[in-house]
mmCIF file of C-alpha atoms in Angstrom:
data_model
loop_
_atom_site.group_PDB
_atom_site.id
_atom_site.type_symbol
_atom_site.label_atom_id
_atom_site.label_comp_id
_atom_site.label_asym_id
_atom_site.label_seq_id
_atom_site.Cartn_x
_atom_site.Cartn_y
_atom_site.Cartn_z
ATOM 1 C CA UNK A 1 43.676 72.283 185.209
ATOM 2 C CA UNK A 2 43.324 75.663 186.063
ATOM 3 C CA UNK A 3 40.072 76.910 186.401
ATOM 4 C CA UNK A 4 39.520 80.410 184.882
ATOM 5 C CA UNK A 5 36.309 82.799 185.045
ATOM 6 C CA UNK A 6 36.117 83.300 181.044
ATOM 7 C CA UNK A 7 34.458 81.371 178.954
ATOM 8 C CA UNK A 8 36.914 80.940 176.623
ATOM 9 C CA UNK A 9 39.440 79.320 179.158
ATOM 10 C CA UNK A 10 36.695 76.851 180.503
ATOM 11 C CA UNK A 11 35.608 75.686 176.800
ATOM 12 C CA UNK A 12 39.277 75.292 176.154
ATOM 13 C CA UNK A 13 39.644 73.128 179.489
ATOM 14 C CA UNK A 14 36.550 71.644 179.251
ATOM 15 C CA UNK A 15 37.857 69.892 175.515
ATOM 16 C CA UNK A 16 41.569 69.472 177.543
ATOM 17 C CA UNK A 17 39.375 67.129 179.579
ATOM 18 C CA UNK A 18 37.353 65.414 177.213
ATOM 19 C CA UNK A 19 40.777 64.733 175.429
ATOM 20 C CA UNK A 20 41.920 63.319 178.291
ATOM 21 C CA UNK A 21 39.395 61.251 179.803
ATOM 22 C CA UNK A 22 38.688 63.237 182.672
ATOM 23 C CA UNK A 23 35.646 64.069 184.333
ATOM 24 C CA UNK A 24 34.159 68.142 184.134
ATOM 25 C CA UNK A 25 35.758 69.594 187.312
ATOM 26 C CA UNK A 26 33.581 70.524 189.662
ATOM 27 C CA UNK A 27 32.787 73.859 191.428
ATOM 28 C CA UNK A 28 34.437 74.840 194.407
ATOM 29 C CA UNK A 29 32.978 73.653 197.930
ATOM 30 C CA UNK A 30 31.068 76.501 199.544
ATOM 31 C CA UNK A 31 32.092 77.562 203.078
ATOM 32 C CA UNK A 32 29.336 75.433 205.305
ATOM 33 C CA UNK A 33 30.373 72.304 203.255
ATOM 34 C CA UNK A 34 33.693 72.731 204.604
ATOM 35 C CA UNK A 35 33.278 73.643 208.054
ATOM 36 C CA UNK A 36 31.143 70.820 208.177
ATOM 37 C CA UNK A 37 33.133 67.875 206.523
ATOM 38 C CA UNK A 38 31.874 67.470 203.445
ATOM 39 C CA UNK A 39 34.859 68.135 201.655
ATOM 40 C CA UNK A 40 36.282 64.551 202.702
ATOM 41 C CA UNK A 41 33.109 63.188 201.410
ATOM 42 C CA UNK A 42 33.471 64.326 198.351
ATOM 43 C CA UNK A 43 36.997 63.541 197.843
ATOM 44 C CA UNK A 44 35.858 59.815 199.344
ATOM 45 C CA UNK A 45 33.240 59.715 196.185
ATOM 46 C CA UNK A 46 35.556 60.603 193.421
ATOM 47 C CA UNK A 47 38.287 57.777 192.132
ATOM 48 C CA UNK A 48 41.773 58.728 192.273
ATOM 49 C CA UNK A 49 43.430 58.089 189.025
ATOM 50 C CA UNK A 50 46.711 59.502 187.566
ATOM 51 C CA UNK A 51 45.788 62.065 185.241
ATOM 52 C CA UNK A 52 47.506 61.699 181.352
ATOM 53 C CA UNK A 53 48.953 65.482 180.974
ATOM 54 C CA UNK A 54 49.070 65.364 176.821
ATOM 55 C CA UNK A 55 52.810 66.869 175.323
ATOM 56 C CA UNK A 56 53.281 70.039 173.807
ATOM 57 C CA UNK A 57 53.227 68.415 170.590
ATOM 58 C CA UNK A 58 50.300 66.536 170.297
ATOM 59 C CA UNK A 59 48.456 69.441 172.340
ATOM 60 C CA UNK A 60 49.597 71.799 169.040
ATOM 61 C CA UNK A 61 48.250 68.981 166.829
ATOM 62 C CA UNK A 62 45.382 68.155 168.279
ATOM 63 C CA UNK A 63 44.053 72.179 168.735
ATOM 64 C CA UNK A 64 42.036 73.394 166.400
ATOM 65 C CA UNK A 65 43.530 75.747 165.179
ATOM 66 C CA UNK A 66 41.800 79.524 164.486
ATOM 67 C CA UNK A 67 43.990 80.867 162.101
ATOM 68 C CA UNK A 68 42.761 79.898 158.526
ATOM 69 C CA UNK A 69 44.684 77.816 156.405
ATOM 70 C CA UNK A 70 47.528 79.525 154.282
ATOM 71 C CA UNK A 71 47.777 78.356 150.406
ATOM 72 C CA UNK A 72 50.515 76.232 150.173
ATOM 73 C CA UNK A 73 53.200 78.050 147.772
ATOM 74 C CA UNK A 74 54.002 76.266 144.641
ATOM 75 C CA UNK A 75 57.402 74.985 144.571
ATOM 76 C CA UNK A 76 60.021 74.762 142.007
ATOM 77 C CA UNK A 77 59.744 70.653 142.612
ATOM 78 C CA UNK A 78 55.861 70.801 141.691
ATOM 79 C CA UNK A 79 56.481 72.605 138.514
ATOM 80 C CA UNK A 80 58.830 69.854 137.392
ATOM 81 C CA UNK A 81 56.593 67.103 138.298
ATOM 82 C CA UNK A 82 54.739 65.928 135.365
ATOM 83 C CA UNK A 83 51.133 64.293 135.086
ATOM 84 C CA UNK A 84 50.625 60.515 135.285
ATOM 85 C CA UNK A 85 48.645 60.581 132.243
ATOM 86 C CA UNK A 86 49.568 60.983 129.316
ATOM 87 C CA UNK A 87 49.734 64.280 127.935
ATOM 88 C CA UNK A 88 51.087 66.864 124.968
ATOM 89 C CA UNK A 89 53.589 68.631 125.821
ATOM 90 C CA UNK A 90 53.569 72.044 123.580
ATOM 91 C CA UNK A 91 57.490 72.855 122.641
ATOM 92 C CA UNK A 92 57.536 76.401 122.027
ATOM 93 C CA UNK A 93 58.778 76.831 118.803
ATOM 94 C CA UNK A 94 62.761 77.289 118.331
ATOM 95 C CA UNK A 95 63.551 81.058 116.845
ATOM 96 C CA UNK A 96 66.784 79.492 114.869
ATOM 97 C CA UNK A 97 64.516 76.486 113.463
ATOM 98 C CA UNK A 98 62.483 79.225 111.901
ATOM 99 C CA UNK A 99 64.985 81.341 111.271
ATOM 100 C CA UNK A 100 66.494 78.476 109.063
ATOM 101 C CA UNK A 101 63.528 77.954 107.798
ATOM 102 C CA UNK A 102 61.701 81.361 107.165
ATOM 103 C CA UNK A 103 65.400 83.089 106.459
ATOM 104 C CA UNK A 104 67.231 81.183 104.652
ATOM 105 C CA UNK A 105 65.183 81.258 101.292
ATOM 106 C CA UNK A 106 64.761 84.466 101.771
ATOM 107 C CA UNK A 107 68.950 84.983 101.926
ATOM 108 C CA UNK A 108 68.691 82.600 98.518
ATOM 109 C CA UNK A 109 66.612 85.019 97.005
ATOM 110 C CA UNK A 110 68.396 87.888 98.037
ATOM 111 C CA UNK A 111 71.511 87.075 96.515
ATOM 112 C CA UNK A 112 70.152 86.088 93.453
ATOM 113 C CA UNK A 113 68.743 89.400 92.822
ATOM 114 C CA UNK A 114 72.215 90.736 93.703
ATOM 115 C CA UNK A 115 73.990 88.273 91.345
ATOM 116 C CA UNK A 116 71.401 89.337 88.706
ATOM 117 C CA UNK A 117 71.191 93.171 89.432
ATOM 118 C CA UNK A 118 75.405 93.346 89.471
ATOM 119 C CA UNK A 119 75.355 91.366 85.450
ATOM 120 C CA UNK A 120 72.376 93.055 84.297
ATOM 121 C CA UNK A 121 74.844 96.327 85.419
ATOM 122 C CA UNK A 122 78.062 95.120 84.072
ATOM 123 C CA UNK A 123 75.773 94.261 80.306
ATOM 124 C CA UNK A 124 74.111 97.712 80.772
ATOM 125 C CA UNK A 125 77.621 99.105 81.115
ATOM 126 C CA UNK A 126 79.491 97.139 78.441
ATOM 127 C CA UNK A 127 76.595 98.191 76.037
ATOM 128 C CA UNK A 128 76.590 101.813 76.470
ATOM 129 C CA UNK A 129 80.530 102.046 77.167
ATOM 130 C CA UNK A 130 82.215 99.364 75.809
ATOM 131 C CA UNK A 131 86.153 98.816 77.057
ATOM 132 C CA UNK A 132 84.978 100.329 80.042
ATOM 133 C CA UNK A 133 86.911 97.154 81.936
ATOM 134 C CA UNK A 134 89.482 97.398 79.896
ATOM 135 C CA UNK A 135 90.199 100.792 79.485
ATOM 136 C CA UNK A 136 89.711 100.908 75.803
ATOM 137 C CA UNK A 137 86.719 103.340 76.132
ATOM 138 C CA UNK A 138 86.099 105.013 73.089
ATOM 139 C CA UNK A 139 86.865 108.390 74.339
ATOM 140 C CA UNK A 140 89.923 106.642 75.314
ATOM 141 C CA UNK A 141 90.525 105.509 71.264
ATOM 142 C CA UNK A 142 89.217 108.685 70.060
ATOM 143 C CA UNK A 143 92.011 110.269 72.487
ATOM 144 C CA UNK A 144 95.018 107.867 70.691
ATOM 145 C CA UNK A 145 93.751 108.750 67.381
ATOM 146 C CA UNK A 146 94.024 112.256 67.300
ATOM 147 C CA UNK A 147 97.268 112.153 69.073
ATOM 148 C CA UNK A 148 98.436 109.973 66.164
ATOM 149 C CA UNK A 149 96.993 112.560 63.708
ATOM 150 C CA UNK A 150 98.538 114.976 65.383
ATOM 151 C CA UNK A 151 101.757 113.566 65.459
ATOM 152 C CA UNK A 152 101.255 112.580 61.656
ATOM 153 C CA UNK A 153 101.015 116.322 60.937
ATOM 154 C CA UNK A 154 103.399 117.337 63.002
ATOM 155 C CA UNK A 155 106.103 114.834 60.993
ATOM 156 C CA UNK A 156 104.363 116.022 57.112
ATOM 157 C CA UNK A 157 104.786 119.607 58.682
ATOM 158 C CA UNK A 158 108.267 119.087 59.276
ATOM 159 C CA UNK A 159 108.986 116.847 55.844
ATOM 160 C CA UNK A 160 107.278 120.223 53.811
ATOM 161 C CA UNK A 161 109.727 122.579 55.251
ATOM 162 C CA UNK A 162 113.107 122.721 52.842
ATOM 163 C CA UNK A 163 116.371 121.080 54.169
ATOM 164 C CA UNK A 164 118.109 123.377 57.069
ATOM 165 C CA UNK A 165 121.290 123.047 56.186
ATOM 166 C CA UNK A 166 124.178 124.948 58.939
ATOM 167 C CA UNK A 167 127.329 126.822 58.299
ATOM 168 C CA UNK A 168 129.626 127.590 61.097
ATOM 169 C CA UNK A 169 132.447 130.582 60.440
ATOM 170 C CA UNK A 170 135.373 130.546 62.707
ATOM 171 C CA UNK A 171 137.823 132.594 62.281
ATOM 172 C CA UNK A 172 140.859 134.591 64.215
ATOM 173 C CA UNK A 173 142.471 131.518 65.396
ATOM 174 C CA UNK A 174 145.948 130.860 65.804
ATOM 175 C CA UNK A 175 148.008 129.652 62.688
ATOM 176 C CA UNK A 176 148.026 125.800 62.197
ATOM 177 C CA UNK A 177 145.762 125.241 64.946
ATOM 178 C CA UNK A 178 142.957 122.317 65.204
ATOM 179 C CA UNK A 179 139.253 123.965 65.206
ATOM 180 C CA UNK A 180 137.245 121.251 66.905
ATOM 181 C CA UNK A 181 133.103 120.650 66.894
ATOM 182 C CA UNK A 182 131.739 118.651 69.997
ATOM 183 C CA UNK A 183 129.500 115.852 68.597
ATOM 184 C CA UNK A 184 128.151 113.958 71.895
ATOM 185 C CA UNK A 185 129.360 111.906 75.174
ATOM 186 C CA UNK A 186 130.130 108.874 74.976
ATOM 187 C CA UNK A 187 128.230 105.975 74.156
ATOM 188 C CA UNK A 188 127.137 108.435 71.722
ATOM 189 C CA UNK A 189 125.595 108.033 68.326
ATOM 190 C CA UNK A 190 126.912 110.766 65.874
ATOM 191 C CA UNK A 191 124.657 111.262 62.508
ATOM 192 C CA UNK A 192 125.396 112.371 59.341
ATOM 193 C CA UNK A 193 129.392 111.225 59.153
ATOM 194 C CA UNK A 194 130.286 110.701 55.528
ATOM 195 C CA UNK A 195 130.865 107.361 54.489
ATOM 196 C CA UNK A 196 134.196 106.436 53.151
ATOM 197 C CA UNK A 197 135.980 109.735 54.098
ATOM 198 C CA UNK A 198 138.831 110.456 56.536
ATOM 199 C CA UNK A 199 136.996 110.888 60.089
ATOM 200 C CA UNK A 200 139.504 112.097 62.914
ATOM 201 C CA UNK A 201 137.960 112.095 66.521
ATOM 202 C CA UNK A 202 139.489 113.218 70.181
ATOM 203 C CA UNK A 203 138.367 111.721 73.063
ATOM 204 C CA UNK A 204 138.364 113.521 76.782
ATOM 205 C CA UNK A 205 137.617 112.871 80.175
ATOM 206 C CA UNK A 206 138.656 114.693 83.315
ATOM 207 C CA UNK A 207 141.867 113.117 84.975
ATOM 208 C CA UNK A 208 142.736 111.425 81.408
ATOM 209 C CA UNK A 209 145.001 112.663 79.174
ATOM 210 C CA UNK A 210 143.297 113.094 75.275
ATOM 211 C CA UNK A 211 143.258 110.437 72.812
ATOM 212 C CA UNK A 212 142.502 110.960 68.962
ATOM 213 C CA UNK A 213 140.668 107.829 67.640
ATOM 214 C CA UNK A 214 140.787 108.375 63.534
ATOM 215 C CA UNK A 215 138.228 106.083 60.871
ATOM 216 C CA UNK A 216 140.905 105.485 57.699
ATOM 217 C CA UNK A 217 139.793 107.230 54.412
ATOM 218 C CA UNK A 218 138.272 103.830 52.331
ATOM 219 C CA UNK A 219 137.020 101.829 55.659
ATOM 220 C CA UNK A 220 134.072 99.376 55.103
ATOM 221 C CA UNK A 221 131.074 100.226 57.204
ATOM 222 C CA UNK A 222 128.418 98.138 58.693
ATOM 223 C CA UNK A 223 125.544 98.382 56.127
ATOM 224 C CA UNK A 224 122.810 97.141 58.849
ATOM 225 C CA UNK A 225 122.860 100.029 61.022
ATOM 226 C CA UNK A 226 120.159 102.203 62.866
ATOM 227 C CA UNK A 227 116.912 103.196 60.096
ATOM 228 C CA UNK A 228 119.057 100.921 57.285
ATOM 229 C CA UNK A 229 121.808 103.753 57.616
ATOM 230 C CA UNK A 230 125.682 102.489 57.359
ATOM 231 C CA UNK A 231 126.904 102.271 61.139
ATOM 232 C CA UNK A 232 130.769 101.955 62.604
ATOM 233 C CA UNK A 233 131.925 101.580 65.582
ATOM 234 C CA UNK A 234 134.652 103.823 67.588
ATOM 235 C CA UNK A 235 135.897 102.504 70.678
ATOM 236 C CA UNK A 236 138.656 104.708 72.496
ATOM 237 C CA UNK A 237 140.396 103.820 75.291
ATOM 238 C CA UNK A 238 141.910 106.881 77.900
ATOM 239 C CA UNK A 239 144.654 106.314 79.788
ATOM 240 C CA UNK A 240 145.538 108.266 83.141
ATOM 241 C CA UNK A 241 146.701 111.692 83.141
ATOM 242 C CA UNK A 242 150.514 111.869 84.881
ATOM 243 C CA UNK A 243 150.728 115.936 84.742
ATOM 244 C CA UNK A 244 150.323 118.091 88.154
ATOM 245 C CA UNK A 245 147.551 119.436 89.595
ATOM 246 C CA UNK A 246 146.361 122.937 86.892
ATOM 247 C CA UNK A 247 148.831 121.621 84.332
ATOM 248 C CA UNK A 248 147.214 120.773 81.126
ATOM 249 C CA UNK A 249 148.263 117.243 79.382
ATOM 250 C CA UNK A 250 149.918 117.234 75.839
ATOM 251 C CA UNK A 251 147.540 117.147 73.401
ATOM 252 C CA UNK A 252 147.635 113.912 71.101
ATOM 253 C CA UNK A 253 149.564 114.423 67.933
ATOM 254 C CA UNK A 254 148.062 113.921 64.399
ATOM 255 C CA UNK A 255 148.944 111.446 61.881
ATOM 256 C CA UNK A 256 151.877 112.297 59.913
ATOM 257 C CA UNK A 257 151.183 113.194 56.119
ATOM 258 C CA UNK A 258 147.748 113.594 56.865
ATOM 259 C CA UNK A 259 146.024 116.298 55.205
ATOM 260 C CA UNK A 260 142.297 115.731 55.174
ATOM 261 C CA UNK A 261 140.435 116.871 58.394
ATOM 262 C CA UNK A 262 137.511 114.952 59.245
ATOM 263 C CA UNK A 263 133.575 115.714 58.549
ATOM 264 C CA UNK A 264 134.807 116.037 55.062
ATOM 265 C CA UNK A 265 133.150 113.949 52.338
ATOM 266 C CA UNK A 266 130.960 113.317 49.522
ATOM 267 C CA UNK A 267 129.756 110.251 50.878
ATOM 268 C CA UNK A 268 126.329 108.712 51.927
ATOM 269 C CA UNK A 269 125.021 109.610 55.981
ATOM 270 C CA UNK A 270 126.203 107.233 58.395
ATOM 271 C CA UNK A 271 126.110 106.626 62.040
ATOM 272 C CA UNK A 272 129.443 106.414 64.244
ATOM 273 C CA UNK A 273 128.752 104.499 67.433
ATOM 274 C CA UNK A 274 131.217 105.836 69.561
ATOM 275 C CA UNK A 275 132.086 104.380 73.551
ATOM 276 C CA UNK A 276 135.059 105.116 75.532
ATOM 277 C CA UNK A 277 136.958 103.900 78.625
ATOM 278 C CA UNK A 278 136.487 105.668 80.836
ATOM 279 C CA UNK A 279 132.408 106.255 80.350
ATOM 280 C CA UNK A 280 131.362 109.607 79.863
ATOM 281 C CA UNK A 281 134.139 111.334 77.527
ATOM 282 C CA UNK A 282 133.597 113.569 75.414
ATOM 283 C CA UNK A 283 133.940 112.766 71.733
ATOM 284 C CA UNK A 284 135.535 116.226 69.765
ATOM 285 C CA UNK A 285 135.311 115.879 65.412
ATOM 286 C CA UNK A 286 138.092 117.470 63.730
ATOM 287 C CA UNK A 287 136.134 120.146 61.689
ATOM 288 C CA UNK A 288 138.987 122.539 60.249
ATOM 289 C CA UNK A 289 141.766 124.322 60.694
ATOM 290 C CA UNK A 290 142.667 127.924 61.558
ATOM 291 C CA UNK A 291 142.873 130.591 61.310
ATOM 292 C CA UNK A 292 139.920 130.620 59.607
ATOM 293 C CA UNK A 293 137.130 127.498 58.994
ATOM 294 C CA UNK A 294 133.717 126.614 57.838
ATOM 295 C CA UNK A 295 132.339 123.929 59.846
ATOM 296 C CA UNK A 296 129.321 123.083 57.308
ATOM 297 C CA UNK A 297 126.154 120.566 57.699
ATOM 298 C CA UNK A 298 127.569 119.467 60.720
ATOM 299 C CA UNK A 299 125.296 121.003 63.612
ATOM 300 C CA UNK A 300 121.592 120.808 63.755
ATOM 301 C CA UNK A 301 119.135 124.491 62.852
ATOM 302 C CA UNK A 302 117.885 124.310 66.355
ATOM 303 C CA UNK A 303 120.862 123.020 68.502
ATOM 304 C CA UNK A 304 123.335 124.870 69.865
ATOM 305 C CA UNK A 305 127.138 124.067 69.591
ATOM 306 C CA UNK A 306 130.668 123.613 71.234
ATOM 307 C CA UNK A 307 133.752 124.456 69.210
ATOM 308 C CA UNK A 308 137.746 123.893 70.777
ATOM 309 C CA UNK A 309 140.274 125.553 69.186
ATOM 310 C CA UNK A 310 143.550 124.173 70.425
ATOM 311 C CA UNK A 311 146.980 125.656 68.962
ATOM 312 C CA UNK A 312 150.819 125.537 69.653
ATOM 313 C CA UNK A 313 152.594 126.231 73.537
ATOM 314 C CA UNK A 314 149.351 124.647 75.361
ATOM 315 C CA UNK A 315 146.580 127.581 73.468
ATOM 316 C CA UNK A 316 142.995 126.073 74.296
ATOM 317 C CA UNK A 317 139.886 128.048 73.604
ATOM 318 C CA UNK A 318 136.394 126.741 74.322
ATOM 319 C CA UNK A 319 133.653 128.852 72.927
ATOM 320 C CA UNK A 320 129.567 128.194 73.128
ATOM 321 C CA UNK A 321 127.391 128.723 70.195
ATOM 322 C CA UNK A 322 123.812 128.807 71.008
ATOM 323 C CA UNK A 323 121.332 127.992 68.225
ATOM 324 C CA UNK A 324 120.012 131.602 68.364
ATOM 325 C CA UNK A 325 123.436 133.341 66.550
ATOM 326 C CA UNK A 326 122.310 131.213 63.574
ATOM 327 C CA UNK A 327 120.504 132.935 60.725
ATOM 328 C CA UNK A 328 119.297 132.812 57.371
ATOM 329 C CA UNK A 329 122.054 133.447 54.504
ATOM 330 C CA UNK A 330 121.436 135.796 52.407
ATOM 331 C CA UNK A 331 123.979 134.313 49.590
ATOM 332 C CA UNK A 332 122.681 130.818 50.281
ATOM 333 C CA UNK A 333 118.819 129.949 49.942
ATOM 334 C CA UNK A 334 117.960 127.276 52.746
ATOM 335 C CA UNK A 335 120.947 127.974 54.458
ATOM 336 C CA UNK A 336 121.438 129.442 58.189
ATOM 337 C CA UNK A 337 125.140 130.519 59.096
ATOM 338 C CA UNK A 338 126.897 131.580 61.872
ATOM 339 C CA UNK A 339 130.054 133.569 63.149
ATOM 340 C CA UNK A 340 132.394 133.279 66.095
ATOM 341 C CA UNK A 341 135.704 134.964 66.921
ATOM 342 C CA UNK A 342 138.614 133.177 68.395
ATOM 343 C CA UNK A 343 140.122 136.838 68.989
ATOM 344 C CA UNK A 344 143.882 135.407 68.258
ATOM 345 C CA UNK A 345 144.251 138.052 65.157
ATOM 346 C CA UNK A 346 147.704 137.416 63.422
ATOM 347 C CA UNK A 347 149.684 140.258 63.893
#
C-alpha cells in the first residue's frame, strides 16, 4: 500500500490493512540505519506472507460509504402489493351507480310532471276551446252558420224577385230559313224543354258534318229525373265530314210535313240529357223561322246567347247576344226582350 502524507489516505490504508490482516506499515528506515545494515535486520524480523489484495467489488462493499443514503423511490410494484393483514379496502364510489341511483327517480319524476303538465294543458284547452283538435272550434261553427244564413237569404232574395221571363226578336233573315238558339255542349243538360212537344235539335263538331236529332211530338219521358223534373235522353251520333278543305258540309234536312219548330209547348219543364259522338258538339234548338222570330223563355235574364241562322245556297250567320242588350218590356210586366238583325232585308 501506498503510503501517502495526508491523513485521510493513511486512515483509509490503515482500515485497508486491518481488513486485510496486515500489520500497520512501518516508517521508512532513516539514513544511518541503512548505511549500517539494519535494513536486513528488519526485513529478517518481519514474516513474509502473501498479502490478500481484496477485489474491486468487495472493496466498494465493504467502504463506508460518505454519501448519505438516498430514499428508495416507490415503485409501481410496491403500490400493487397489498398488506398481509387483513384490511378494508375503500372502493371509491361508481359515478353511474349513483347516477342510477340518484338520477333515475329523479327522470321518473320528471316525466310525470310532463305527462301531467301536457293533460292538464290539453283539459285546460278543450275547456276553454272546445273542437280545438278537431277543428270544430266555435268560431269555426259560428263561421258555417252565417255562411248558411247567408246563403239562405241569398236563395229567399232570389225566390221574392218576380219570374224573369226572356224574349229574343230576330228578324231580317232570309225567307224559309232555320233561326237556331245554342243550348250547351255536349254531355249537356238543357232545362226548361216542354214536355210532350215537338223538340228538333242539330248537333256539330268540327271535321263532322251536322246531324239533327228530333224528340217526336207525344214521347214518354223519364219521370225520375234531376230535382223530380221529367228527364230524356238525346244521344247523336256525327259522322265524318267528306267536303274539302273551306267548303262547308250540307246542312241536314228536316222532316218532311213537319211544321212545328221545337221549344214550342204548353207542357211541364223537363230536362234533355243530351251526349254526342264525337264529345264536345255543340247541341243547336230549333227556335223559329225567318225572316222574322221570337225565341221566348228560352235563355236565362243574366246569360248571354248564340243564335245561327242558316238559309238556302250554303247562307250561315252566327250572331252573339250578350245578356246586357236585354231589357225590361215596356208592353210586358216581368218581361226583358231583346233585338238582333240578321241584315238579309227582303228586297
Amino acid at each position: 500500500f501506498e503510503v501517502s502524507e495526508t491523513r485521510e489516505d493513511k486512515a483509509v490504508s490503515r482500515e485497508l490493512k486491518a481488513i486485510a490482516g496486515l500489520d500497520p506499515t512501518p516508517p521508512p528506515p532513516t539514513a544511518s540505519q541503512a548505511d549500517s545494515g539494519e535494513i536486513d535486520a528488519l526485513l529478517a524480523d518481519v514474516p513474509v506472507s502473501k498479502p490478500v489484495v481484496p477485489t474491486r467489488d468487495e472493496i466498494k462493499r465493504r467502504r463506508p460509504s460518505r454519501e448519505p443514503a438516498k430514499p428508495k423511490q416507490p415503485s409501481i410494484a410496491d403500490d400493487r402489493q397489498l398488506p398481509t393483514e387483513p384490511t378494508k379496502i375503500k372502493r371509491q364510489p361508481s359515478i353511474t351507480g349513483e347516477n342510477k341511483k340518484v338520477q333515475g327517480p329523479s327522470n321518473l319524476v320528471f316525466i310525470v310532471l310532463v305527462l301531467v303538465f301536457l293533460v292538464a294543458g290539453a283539459a285546460a284547452l278543450w275547456t276553454l276551446k272546445p273542437g280545438f283538435f278537431t277543428g270544430r272550434t266555435p268560431e269555426k261553427l259560428q263561421e258555417e252558420k252565417e255562411q248558411v244564413e247567408k246563403e239562405r237569404q241569398r236563395i229567399a232574395a232570389l225566390n221574392a224577385i218576380p219570374q224573369c221571363r226572356t224574349s229574343l226578336v230576330v228578324s231580317d233573315a232570309p225567307e224559309e230559313s232555320e233561326i237556331l238558339v245554342r243550348v250547351g255542349q255536349a254531355p249537356a243538360d238543357i232545362a226548361n224543354m216542354p214536355v210532350g212537344v215537338r223538340l228538333e235539335f242539330v248537333a256539330m263538331a268540327e271535321g263532322f258534318a251536322p246531324k239533327r236529332a228530333v224528340v217526336p211530338l207525344g214521347t214518354v219521358w223519364d219521370a225520375n229525373g234531376p230535382n223530380g223534373k221529367p228527364r230524356f235522353e238525346l244521344a247523336v251520333q256525327l259522322d265524318k265530314s267528306k267536303v274539302k278543305p273551306g267548303q262547308l258540309d250540307a246542312w241536314p234536312a228536316a222532316d218532311p210535313g213537319a211544321t212545328e219548330v221545337g221549344g214550342k209547348g204548353n207542357g211541364p219543364p223537363g230536362v234533355v240529357h243530351a251526349i254526342s259522338t264525337p264529345k264536345g258538339a255543340e247541341i243547336w234548338l230549333l227556335a223559329g223561322l225567318g225572316p222574322t222570330s221570337s225565341v221566348d223563355d228560352l235563355i236565362a235574364c243574366d246569360a248571354d246567347v248564340d243564335v245561327l241562322v242558316v238559309g238556302s245556297k250554303s247562307f250561315r250567320k252566327r250572331v252573339h247576344v250578350t245578356a246586357a242588350e236585354f231589357v225590361a218590356d215596356a208592353i210586358k210586366p216581368g218581361w226583358r226582350i231583346a233585338r238582333t238583325s240578321i241584315g238579309q232585308k227582303p228586297k
